[in-house]
């Protein structure tokens, strides 16, 4: 008991330093009993987020999984990795959200999602180790479908649990700190695991997947320890029916509809990144260059996320606007350079540097819209907003992916320009959002 009290005192002291307030329990939008547990919950949620970010690095569809499918002899399946990873976790969220909404305590959905991701990644490792060719590739893709569905539970429940356990004005700080710590840890892990290793064996990558699964198991156990008070419940009917009823929010709630449109336009910051990598690979196709991009992504998050988080606590709308301006400007600059000066412009560092800047912008857009969504809603609306928004964006992501695939028939530069103008439209839309 004394040890537990000492840990709580330590958490409270650290939280007071991070929150920059003398009383770490000061909060205005949470019940008194929830305020007492804010410091402990803050660090449990923080640790869970950092561990999942490490796991995400080790099973990145754009790097590790793509390499694995090519190595086992199933390169044609690589094209399915990113769409399944992103949209698979978003599209079912209306149904998941309606189910989550009926439960007074929702942390268990996040824990279930984390354990589901651990099981699916273990399935990937087993497929790679025991199977060959398209059997192994098919096993990885099938496991990724399960992974994405499990991730949907985490996405819907995280914002709601965070809204119930962390006071307004500290949520952006939590997200920013988690991204900063996660980015720093992934940068260190990247260097330790990939630097000057040559061509790792299949055993190495199998163990890498098992390590990622372990991160999710520990994260789920930590999140299960969050002290969440019971919240509102409603909608005891059929989850699918409730989910389609929630789509009416897009018609009846103009501020929410405007937010979803803005978020859709700002997909440019996520979709443009692979094309920067493709252009760089045309200049130099090497493992060293891939490592540079991995480090650029990690360093961009660690350097910028806490700054974005503090700014989001003041105005998440302005964070979205600034991130959108940087993202669209970077895309238009790179696209114009490729169009007028040729895709070999700038030498070996041009595209990694542009990718680094775009990653900083994407961190701002992502953190700003997450904080904006949590702050603009309360009670069950928070869960409804999250599930409807993610489901709609998941569908639009597939549509936009199809459009970029068509534009890519012209050139990679044309895709970057298209996404740059899309981001410019998103910037204008974000300027018209109301402060929350």
GROMACS .gro file of C-alpha atoms in nm:
model
  436
    1UNK     CA    1   0.000   0.000   0.000
    2UNK     CA    2   0.275   0.253   0.086
    3UNK     CA    3   0.441   0.170  -0.246
    4UNK     CA    4   0.115   0.235  -0.432
    5UNK     CA    5   0.072   0.566  -0.248
    6UNK     CA    6   0.429   0.664  -0.339
    7UNK     CA    7   0.365   0.588  -0.707
    8UNK     CA    8   0.048   0.797  -0.699
    9UNK     CA    9   0.235   1.086  -0.538
   10UNK     CA   10   0.506   1.063  -0.804
   11UNK     CA   11   0.248   1.058  -1.084
   12UNK     CA   12   0.072   1.357  -0.932
   13UNK     CA   13   0.398   1.554  -0.905
   14UNK     CA   14   0.499   1.477  -1.265
   15UNK     CA   15   0.152   1.561  -1.388
   16UNK     CA   16   0.160   1.897  -1.212
   17UNK     CA   17   0.484   1.977  -1.396
   18UNK     CA   18   0.340   1.875  -1.733
   19UNK     CA   19   0.005   2.044  -1.673
   20UNK     CA   20   0.179   2.359  -1.542
   21UNK     CA   21  -0.058   2.399  -1.249
   22UNK     CA   22  -0.009   2.386  -0.874
   23UNK     CA   23  -0.303   2.153  -0.816
   24UNK     CA   24  -0.279   1.860  -1.055
   25UNK     CA   25  -0.646   1.778  -0.995
   26UNK     CA   26  -0.782   2.110  -1.118
   27UNK     CA   27  -1.047   2.039  -1.380
   28UNK     CA   28  -1.383   2.189  -1.464
   29UNK     CA   29  -1.556   1.939  -1.691
   30UNK     CA   30  -1.509   1.615  -1.491
   31UNK     CA   31  -1.680   1.485  -1.173
   32UNK     CA   32  -1.481   1.522  -0.851
   33UNK     CA   33  -1.407   1.149  -0.826
   34UNK     CA   34  -1.266   1.150  -1.180
   35UNK     CA   35  -1.047   1.453  -1.103
   36UNK     CA   36  -0.879   1.267  -0.820
   37UNK     CA   37  -0.754   1.001  -1.063
   38UNK     CA   38  -0.642   1.233  -1.346
   39UNK     CA   39  -0.262   1.215  -1.282
   40UNK     CA   40  -0.255   0.833  -1.267
   41UNK     CA   41  -0.487   0.795  -1.566
   42UNK     CA   42  -0.281   1.048  -1.762
   43UNK     CA   43   0.034   0.836  -1.740
   44UNK     CA   44  -0.143   0.503  -1.796
   45UNK     CA   45  -0.300   0.635  -2.117
   46UNK     CA   46   0.031   0.796  -2.214
   47UNK     CA   47   0.226   0.470  -2.170
   48UNK     CA   48  -0.036   0.272  -2.364
   49UNK     CA   49  -0.018   0.517  -2.655
   50UNK     CA   50   0.363   0.511  -2.667
   51UNK     CA   51   0.371   0.130  -2.675
   52UNK     CA   52   0.120   0.114  -2.960
   53UNK     CA   53   0.326   0.365  -3.156
   54UNK     CA   54   0.629   0.136  -3.120
   55UNK     CA   55   0.419  -0.156  -3.241
   56UNK     CA   56   0.298   0.048  -3.539
   57UNK     CA   57   0.658   0.111  -3.644
   58UNK     CA   58   0.740  -0.259  -3.643
   59UNK     CA   59   0.443  -0.355  -3.866
   60UNK     CA   60   0.429  -0.048  -4.090
   61UNK     CA   61   0.250  -0.148  -4.414
   62UNK     CA   62   0.462   0.100  -4.610
   63UNK     CA   63   0.791  -0.055  -4.496
   64UNK     CA   64   0.813  -0.380  -4.299
   65UNK     CA   65   0.499  -0.557  -4.428
   66UNK     CA   66   0.564  -0.451  -4.786
   67UNK     CA   67   0.918  -0.592  -4.764
   68UNK     CA   68   0.788  -0.914  -4.609
   69UNK     CA   69   0.532  -0.980  -4.883
   70UNK     CA   70   0.798  -0.927  -5.148
   71UNK     CA   71   1.042  -1.150  -4.959
   72UNK     CA   72   0.799  -1.442  -4.930
   73UNK     CA   73   0.710  -1.416  -5.299
   74UNK     CA   74   0.374  -1.238  -5.293
   75UNK     CA   75   0.451  -0.888  -5.433
   76UNK     CA   76   0.110  -0.847  -5.599
   77UNK     CA   77  -0.054  -0.829  -5.255
   78UNK     CA   78   0.148  -0.524  -5.149
   79UNK     CA   79  -0.109  -0.291  -5.308
   80UNK     CA   80  -0.371  -0.403  -5.054
   81UNK     CA   81  -0.171  -0.325  -4.740
   82UNK     CA   82  -0.229   0.049  -4.691
   83UNK     CA   83  -0.601   0.055  -4.791
   84UNK     CA   84  -0.678  -0.234  -4.556
   85UNK     CA   85  -0.471  -0.085  -4.274
   86UNK     CA   86  -0.636   0.258  -4.291
   87UNK     CA   87  -0.991   0.199  -4.412
   88UNK     CA   88  -1.042  -0.138  -4.244
   89UNK     CA   89  -1.028   0.026  -3.902
   90UNK     CA   90  -1.257   0.314  -4.000
   91UNK     CA   91  -1.545   0.173  -4.205
   92UNK     CA   92  -1.702  -0.046  -3.931
   93UNK     CA   93  -1.686   0.226  -3.667
   94UNK     CA   94  -2.050   0.332  -3.692
   95UNK     CA   95  -2.151  -0.017  -3.579
   96UNK     CA   96  -1.872  -0.037  -3.322
   97UNK     CA   97  -1.960   0.310  -3.192
   98UNK     CA   98  -2.326   0.218  -3.142
   99UNK     CA   99  -2.219  -0.087  -2.942
  100UNK     CA  100  -1.962   0.102  -2.734
  101UNK     CA  101  -2.215   0.376  -2.657
  102UNK     CA  102  -2.440   0.136  -2.466
  103UNK     CA  103  -2.168   0.053  -2.211
  104UNK     CA  104  -2.109   0.280  -1.909
  105UNK     CA  105  -1.737   0.184  -1.887
  106UNK     CA  106  -1.557   0.174  -2.221
  107UNK     CA  107  -1.191   0.112  -2.145
  108UNK     CA  108  -1.243  -0.261  -2.198
  109UNK     CA  109  -1.311  -0.202  -2.567
  110UNK     CA  110  -0.966  -0.047  -2.603
  111UNK     CA  111  -0.809  -0.337  -2.413
  112UNK     CA  112  -0.997  -0.584  -2.634
  113UNK     CA  113  -0.876  -0.400  -2.944
  114UNK     CA  114  -0.514  -0.402  -2.823
  115UNK     CA  115  -0.522  -0.776  -2.753
  116UNK     CA  116  -0.689  -0.835  -3.092
  117UNK     CA  117  -0.405  -0.650  -3.262
  118UNK     CA  118  -0.152  -0.859  -3.069
  119UNK     CA  119  -0.319  -1.183  -3.183
  120UNK     CA  120  -0.336  -1.068  -3.546
  121UNK     CA  121   0.033  -0.966  -3.551
  122UNK     CA  122   0.121  -1.305  -3.403
  123UNK     CA  123  -0.075  -1.456  -3.693
  124UNK     CA  124   0.139  -1.255  -3.936
  125UNK     CA  125   0.455  -1.390  -3.774
  126UNK     CA  126   0.323  -1.747  -3.798
  127UNK     CA  127   0.230  -1.701  -4.166
  128UNK     CA  128   0.576  -1.570  -4.253
  129UNK     CA  129   0.758  -1.845  -4.061
  130UNK     CA  130   0.551  -2.151  -4.158
  131UNK     CA  131   0.422  -2.065  -4.507
  132UNK     CA  132   0.570  -1.956  -4.841
  133UNK     CA  133   0.460  -1.761  -5.147
  134UNK     CA  134   0.106  -1.639  -5.178
  135UNK     CA  135  -0.007  -1.862  -4.890
  136UNK     CA  136   0.217  -1.664  -4.658
  137UNK     CA  137   0.118  -1.334  -4.820
  138UNK     CA  138  -0.251  -1.422  -4.795
  139UNK     CA  139  -0.205  -1.506  -4.426
  140UNK     CA  140  -0.045  -1.165  -4.364
  141UNK     CA  141  -0.323  -0.980  -4.547
  142UNK     CA  142  -0.595  -1.178  -4.366
  143UNK     CA  143  -0.430  -1.103  -4.032
  144UNK     CA  144  -0.413  -0.734  -4.130
  145UNK     CA  145  -0.791  -0.734  -4.182
  146UNK     CA  146  -0.835  -0.859  -3.824
  147UNK     CA  147  -0.577  -0.606  -3.708
  148UNK     CA  148  -0.769  -0.318  -3.867
  149UNK     CA  149  -1.102  -0.428  -3.720
  150UNK     CA  150  -0.945  -0.454  -3.374
  151UNK     CA  151  -0.794  -0.110  -3.421
  152UNK     CA  152  -1.144   0.025  -3.482
  153UNK     CA  153  -1.238  -0.061  -3.123
  154UNK     CA  154  -0.934   0.131  -2.997
  155UNK     CA  155  -1.006   0.435  -3.212
  156UNK     CA  156  -1.370   0.470  -3.104
  157UNK     CA  157  -1.313   0.407  -2.734
  158UNK     CA  158  -0.989   0.605  -2.688
  159UNK     CA  159  -1.142   0.948  -2.749
  160UNK     CA  160  -1.433   0.869  -2.521
  161UNK     CA  161  -1.220   0.736  -2.235
  162UNK     CA  162  -0.982   1.027  -2.274
  163UNK     CA  163  -1.275   1.270  -2.265
  164UNK     CA  164  -1.402   1.110  -1.941
  165UNK     CA  165  -1.063   1.079  -1.766
  166UNK     CA  166  -0.858   1.380  -1.883
  167UNK     CA  167  -0.987   1.739  -1.838
  168UNK     CA  168  -1.033   1.977  -2.129
  169UNK     CA  169  -0.720   2.183  -2.181
  170UNK     CA  170  -0.495   1.883  -2.111
  171UNK     CA  171  -0.607   1.642  -2.386
  172UNK     CA  172  -0.400   1.797  -2.661
  173UNK     CA  173  -0.103   1.796  -2.425
  174UNK     CA  174  -0.150   1.423  -2.363
  175UNK     CA  175  -0.173   1.345  -2.735
  176UNK     CA  176   0.125   1.563  -2.817
  177UNK     CA  177   0.342   1.415  -2.543
  178UNK     CA  178   0.248   1.060  -2.648
  179UNK     CA  179   0.345   1.136  -3.006
  180UNK     CA  180   0.671   1.302  -2.901
  181UNK     CA  181   0.776   1.015  -2.675
  182UNK     CA  182   0.659   0.759  -2.930
  183UNK     CA  183   0.847   0.936  -3.208
  184UNK     CA  184   1.167   0.951  -3.004
  185UNK     CA  185   1.139   0.586  -2.905
  186UNK     CA  186   1.072   0.476  -3.263
  187UNK     CA  187   1.375   0.674  -3.385
  188UNK     CA  188   1.597   0.496  -3.132
  189UNK     CA  189   1.441   0.158  -3.215
  190UNK     CA  190   1.490   0.216  -3.588
  191UNK     CA  191   1.861   0.283  -3.541
  192UNK     CA  192   1.908  -0.016  -3.310
  193UNK     CA  193   1.722  -0.263  -3.532
  194UNK     CA  194   1.800  -0.151  -3.888
  195UNK     CA  195   2.125   0.045  -3.889
  196UNK     CA  196   2.405  -0.122  -4.088
  197UNK     CA  197   2.243  -0.465  -4.060
  198UNK     CA  198   2.253  -0.549  -4.428
  199UNK     CA  199   1.975  -0.785  -4.533
  200UNK     CA  200   1.813  -0.931  -4.217
  201UNK     CA  201   1.699  -1.293  -4.217
  202UNK     CA  202   1.336  -1.404  -4.212
  203UNK     CA  203   1.387  -1.508  -3.850
  204UNK     CA  204   1.476  -1.147  -3.763
  205UNK     CA  205   1.154  -1.012  -3.911
  206UNK     CA  206   0.946  -1.288  -3.752
  207UNK     CA  207   1.088  -1.194  -3.411
  208UNK     CA  208   1.024  -0.829  -3.498
  209UNK     CA  209   0.652  -0.906  -3.544
  210UNK     CA  210   0.641  -1.099  -3.217
  211UNK     CA  211   0.804  -0.803  -3.041
  212UNK     CA  212   0.532  -0.577  -3.181
  213UNK     CA  213   0.265  -0.818  -3.052
  214UNK     CA  214   0.426  -0.798  -2.708
  215UNK     CA  215   0.398  -0.418  -2.712
  216UNK     CA  216   0.022  -0.441  -2.768
  217UNK     CA  217  -0.024  -0.697  -2.490
  218UNK     CA  218   0.149  -0.471  -2.236
  219UNK     CA  219  -0.040  -0.166  -2.365
  220UNK     CA  220  -0.372  -0.347  -2.318
  221UNK     CA  221  -0.283  -0.445  -1.963
  222UNK     CA  222  -0.188  -0.088  -1.874
  223UNK     CA  223  -0.506   0.056  -2.025
  224UNK     CA  224  -0.715  -0.195  -1.830
  225UNK     CA  225  -0.579  -0.028  -1.513
  226UNK     CA  226  -0.727   0.313  -1.604
  227UNK     CA  227  -0.981   0.423  -1.340
  228UNK     CA  228  -1.280   0.518  -1.556
  229UNK     CA  229  -1.606   0.629  -1.395
  230UNK     CA  230  -1.938   0.517  -1.542
  231UNK     CA  231  -2.073   0.750  -1.810
  232UNK     CA  232  -2.389   0.804  -2.009
  233UNK     CA  233  -2.553   0.513  -2.189
  234UNK     CA  234  -2.834   0.507  -2.442
  235UNK     CA  235  -2.940   0.331  -2.759
  236UNK     CA  236  -3.012  -0.018  -2.636
  237UNK     CA  237  -3.145  -0.118  -2.977
  238UNK     CA  238  -2.979  -0.281  -3.272
  239UNK     CA  239  -2.624  -0.151  -3.325
  240UNK     CA  240  -2.649  -0.154  -3.708
  241UNK     CA  241  -2.977   0.037  -3.702
  242UNK     CA  242  -2.836   0.288  -3.456
  243UNK     CA  243  -2.529   0.326  -3.673
  244UNK     CA  244  -2.729   0.423  -3.980
  245UNK     CA  245  -2.945   0.652  -3.770
  246UNK     CA  246  -2.627   0.830  -3.660
  247UNK     CA  247  -2.551   0.911  -4.022
  248UNK     CA  248  -2.829   1.166  -3.985
  249UNK     CA  249  -2.580   1.378  -3.790
  250UNK     CA  250  -2.428   1.476  -4.124
  251UNK     CA  251  -2.762   1.627  -4.222
  252UNK     CA  252  -2.884   1.772  -3.890
  253UNK     CA  253  -2.555   1.893  -3.738
  254UNK     CA  254  -2.395   2.158  -3.967
  255UNK     CA  255  -2.081   2.216  -3.752
  256UNK     CA  256  -2.009   1.842  -3.748
  257UNK     CA  257  -2.072   1.812  -4.124
  258UNK     CA  258  -1.833   2.101  -4.187
  259UNK     CA  259  -1.569   1.930  -3.973
  260UNK     CA  260  -1.603   1.601  -4.167
  261UNK     CA  261  -1.567   1.784  -4.501
  262UNK     CA  262  -1.258   1.963  -4.372
  263UNK     CA  263  -1.107   1.640  -4.242
  264UNK     CA  264  -1.170   1.470  -4.578
  265UNK     CA  265  -0.989   1.745  -4.768
  266UNK     CA  266  -0.696   1.729  -4.526
  267UNK     CA  267  -0.636   1.362  -4.612
  268UNK     CA  268  -0.375   1.505  -4.848
  269UNK     CA  269  -0.117   1.516  -4.567
  270UNK     CA  270  -0.140   1.137  -4.527
  271UNK     CA  271  -0.184   1.034  -4.889
  272UNK     CA  272   0.104   1.236  -5.033
  273UNK     CA  273   0.382   1.079  -4.823
  274UNK     CA  274   0.423   0.753  -5.024
  275UNK     CA  275   0.469   0.951  -5.346
  276UNK     CA  276   0.757   1.148  -5.194
  277UNK     CA  277   0.915   0.810  -5.118
  278UNK     CA  278   0.851   0.683  -5.472
  279UNK     CA  279   1.018   0.987  -5.626
  280UNK     CA  280   1.318   0.946  -5.395
  281UNK     CA  281   1.348   0.577  -5.486
  282UNK     CA  282   1.381   0.673  -5.852
  283UNK     CA  283   1.694   0.862  -5.755
  284UNK     CA  284   1.844   0.600  -5.523
  285UNK     CA  285   1.694   0.258  -5.452
  286UNK     CA  286   1.872   0.161  -5.130
  287UNK     CA  287   1.796   0.037  -4.779
  288UNK     CA  288   1.989   0.336  -4.646
  289UNK     CA  289   1.738   0.573  -4.805
  290UNK     CA  290   1.447   0.380  -4.655
  291UNK     CA  291   1.610   0.419  -4.313
  292UNK     CA  292   1.637   0.793  -4.371
  293UNK     CA  293   1.263   0.814  -4.436
  294UNK     CA  294   1.185   0.608  -4.125
  295UNK     CA  295   1.401   0.837  -3.913
  296UNK     CA  296   1.252   1.146  -4.076
  297UNK     CA  297   0.902   1.030  -3.984
  298UNK     CA  298   0.998   0.951  -3.624
  299UNK     CA  299   1.195   1.272  -3.571
  300UNK     CA  300   0.919   1.485  -3.720
  301UNK     CA  301   0.673   1.345  -3.466
  302UNK     CA  302   0.907   1.377  -3.169
  303UNK     CA  303   1.012   1.732  -3.256
  304UNK     CA  304   0.671   1.876  -3.341
  305UNK     CA  305   0.400   1.685  -3.157
  306UNK     CA  306   0.431   1.842  -2.813
  307UNK     CA  307   0.440   2.188  -2.969
  308UNK     CA  308   0.128   2.106  -3.169
  309UNK     CA  309  -0.031   1.965  -2.850
  310UNK     CA  310   0.024   2.279  -2.645
  311UNK     CA  311  -0.105   2.488  -2.936
  312UNK     CA  312  -0.412   2.263  -2.969
  313UNK     CA  313  -0.507   2.327  -2.607
  314UNK     CA  314  -0.530   2.696  -2.698
  315UNK     CA  315  -0.701   2.644  -3.036
  316UNK     CA  316  -0.722   2.310  -3.215
  317UNK     CA  317  -0.876   2.492  -3.513
  318UNK     CA  318  -0.565   2.706  -3.563
  319UNK     CA  319  -0.346   2.395  -3.538
  320UNK     CA  320  -0.542   2.234  -3.823
  321UNK     CA  321  -0.509   2.552  -4.031
  322UNK     CA  322  -0.134   2.580  -3.978
  323UNK     CA  323  -0.079   2.212  -4.048
  324UNK     CA  324  -0.290   2.235  -4.363
  325UNK     CA  325  -0.098   2.537  -4.492
  326UNK     CA  326   0.237   2.362  -4.442
  327UNK     CA  327   0.113   2.034  -4.596
  328UNK     CA  328  -0.048   2.188  -4.904
  329UNK     CA  329   0.244   2.429  -4.952
  330UNK     CA  330   0.497   2.144  -4.936
  331UNK     CA  331   0.301   1.935  -5.186
  332UNK     CA  332   0.260   2.225  -5.428
  333UNK     CA  333   0.628   2.315  -5.399
  334UNK     CA  334   0.747   1.957  -5.460
  335UNK     CA  335   0.494   1.908  -5.739
  336UNK     CA  336   0.594   2.231  -5.912
  337UNK     CA  337   0.963   2.143  -5.882
  338UNK     CA  338   0.901   1.802  -6.036
  339UNK     CA  339   0.684   1.949  -6.313
  340UNK     CA  340   0.916   2.228  -6.422
  341UNK     CA  341   1.262   2.102  -6.320
  342UNK     CA  342   1.217   1.726  -6.351
  343UNK     CA  343   1.163   1.452  -6.092
  344UNK     CA  344   1.540   1.416  -6.038
  345UNK     CA  345   1.553   1.767  -5.891
  346UNK     CA  346   1.741   1.856  -5.574
  347UNK     CA  347   1.972   1.562  -5.516
  348UNK     CA  348   1.935   1.280  -5.266
  349UNK     CA  349   1.824   1.501  -4.973
  350UNK     CA  350   1.545   1.696  -5.144
  351UNK     CA  351   1.265   1.443  -5.104
  352UNK     CA  352   1.360   1.323  -4.752
  353UNK     CA  353   1.363   1.688  -4.635
  354UNK     CA  354   1.026   1.753  -4.799
  355UNK     CA  355   0.895   1.431  -4.644
  356UNK     CA  356   1.018   1.552  -4.303
  357UNK     CA  357   0.833   1.883  -4.339
  358UNK     CA  358   0.519   1.706  -4.461
  359UNK     CA  359   0.536   1.470  -4.161
  360UNK     CA  360   0.548   1.769  -3.925
  361UNK     CA  361   0.244   1.915  -4.100
  362UNK     CA  362   0.059   1.582  -4.086
  363UNK     CA  363   0.125   1.557  -3.711
  364UNK     CA  364  -0.037   1.901  -3.668
  365UNK     CA  365  -0.337   1.821  -3.886
  366UNK     CA  366  -0.391   1.486  -3.714
  367UNK     CA  367  -0.354   1.614  -3.358
  368UNK     CA  368  -0.558   1.927  -3.429
  369UNK     CA  369  -0.856   1.744  -3.572
  370UNK     CA  370  -0.849   1.481  -3.294
  371UNK     CA  371  -0.850   1.748  -3.022
  372UNK     CA  372  -1.115   1.949  -3.208
  373UNK     CA  373  -1.346   1.648  -3.228
  374UNK     CA  374  -1.309   1.564  -2.858
  375UNK     CA  375  -1.365   1.926  -2.751
  376UNK     CA  376  -1.663   1.995  -2.978
  377UNK     CA  377  -1.874   1.713  -2.827
  378UNK     CA  378  -1.968   1.578  -2.487
  379UNK     CA  379  -2.138   1.268  -2.346
  380UNK     CA  380  -2.255   1.017  -2.606
  381UNK     CA  381  -2.208   1.271  -2.885
  382UNK     CA  382  -1.835   1.222  -2.856
  383UNK     CA  383  -1.865   0.853  -2.941
  384UNK     CA  384  -2.120   0.919  -3.218
  385UNK     CA  385  -1.907   1.191  -3.374
  386UNK     CA  386  -1.598   0.970  -3.367
  387UNK     CA  387  -1.766   0.663  -3.516
  388UNK     CA  388  -1.956   0.848  -3.792
  389UNK     CA  389  -1.657   1.065  -3.883
  390UNK     CA  390  -1.416   0.771  -3.902
  391UNK     CA  391  -1.657   0.554  -4.100
  392UNK     CA  392  -1.723   0.826  -4.357
  393UNK     CA  393  -1.353   0.910  -4.382
  394UNK     CA  394  -1.271   0.540  -4.427
  395UNK     CA  395  -1.500   0.527  -4.730
  396UNK     CA  396  -1.370   0.856  -4.870
  397UNK     CA  397  -1.014   0.729  -4.821
  398UNK     CA  398  -1.087   0.442  -5.059
  399UNK     CA  399  -1.247   0.680  -5.310
  400UNK     CA  400  -0.958   0.927  -5.288
  401UNK     CA  401  -0.711   0.639  -5.315
  402UNK     CA  402  -0.884   0.536  -5.639
  403UNK     CA  403  -0.862   0.891  -5.773
  404UNK     CA  404  -0.492   0.918  -5.690
  405UNK     CA  405  -0.433   0.581  -5.857
  406UNK     CA  406  -0.590   0.721  -6.176
  407UNK     CA  407  -0.389   1.043  -6.154
  408UNK     CA  408  -0.075   0.834  -6.098
  409UNK     CA  409  -0.120   0.701  -6.452
  410UNK     CA  410  -0.003   1.049  -6.560
  411UNK     CA  411   0.287   1.076  -6.313
  412UNK     CA  412   0.375   1.077  -5.944
  413UNK     CA  413   0.428   1.453  -5.969
  414UNK     CA  414   0.070   1.495  -6.091
  415UNK     CA  415  -0.056   1.309  -5.782
  416UNK     CA  416   0.140   1.538  -5.550
  417UNK     CA  417   0.002   1.848  -5.724
  418UNK     CA  418  -0.352   1.708  -5.705
  419UNK     CA  419  -0.317   1.644  -5.333
  420UNK     CA  420  -0.161   1.987  -5.282
  421UNK     CA  421  -0.466   2.161  -5.430
  422UNK     CA  422  -0.689   1.932  -5.225
  423UNK     CA  423  -0.503   2.046  -4.913
  424UNK     CA  424  -0.543   2.409  -5.019
  425UNK     CA  425  -0.920   2.356  -5.032
  426UNK     CA  426  -0.898   2.196  -4.686
  427UNK     CA  427  -0.717   2.503  -4.555
  428UNK     CA  428  -0.997   2.730  -4.677
  429UNK     CA  429  -1.255   2.498  -4.519
  430UNK     CA  430  -1.065   2.493  -4.187
  431UNK     CA  431  -1.059   2.874  -4.180
  432UNK     CA  432  -1.441   2.865  -4.176
  433UNK     CA  433  -1.462   2.627  -3.877
  434UNK     CA  434  -1.583   2.774  -3.547
  435UNK     CA  435  -1.366   2.772  -3.236
  436UNK     CA  436  -1.472   2.512  -2.978
   0.00000   0.00000   0.00000
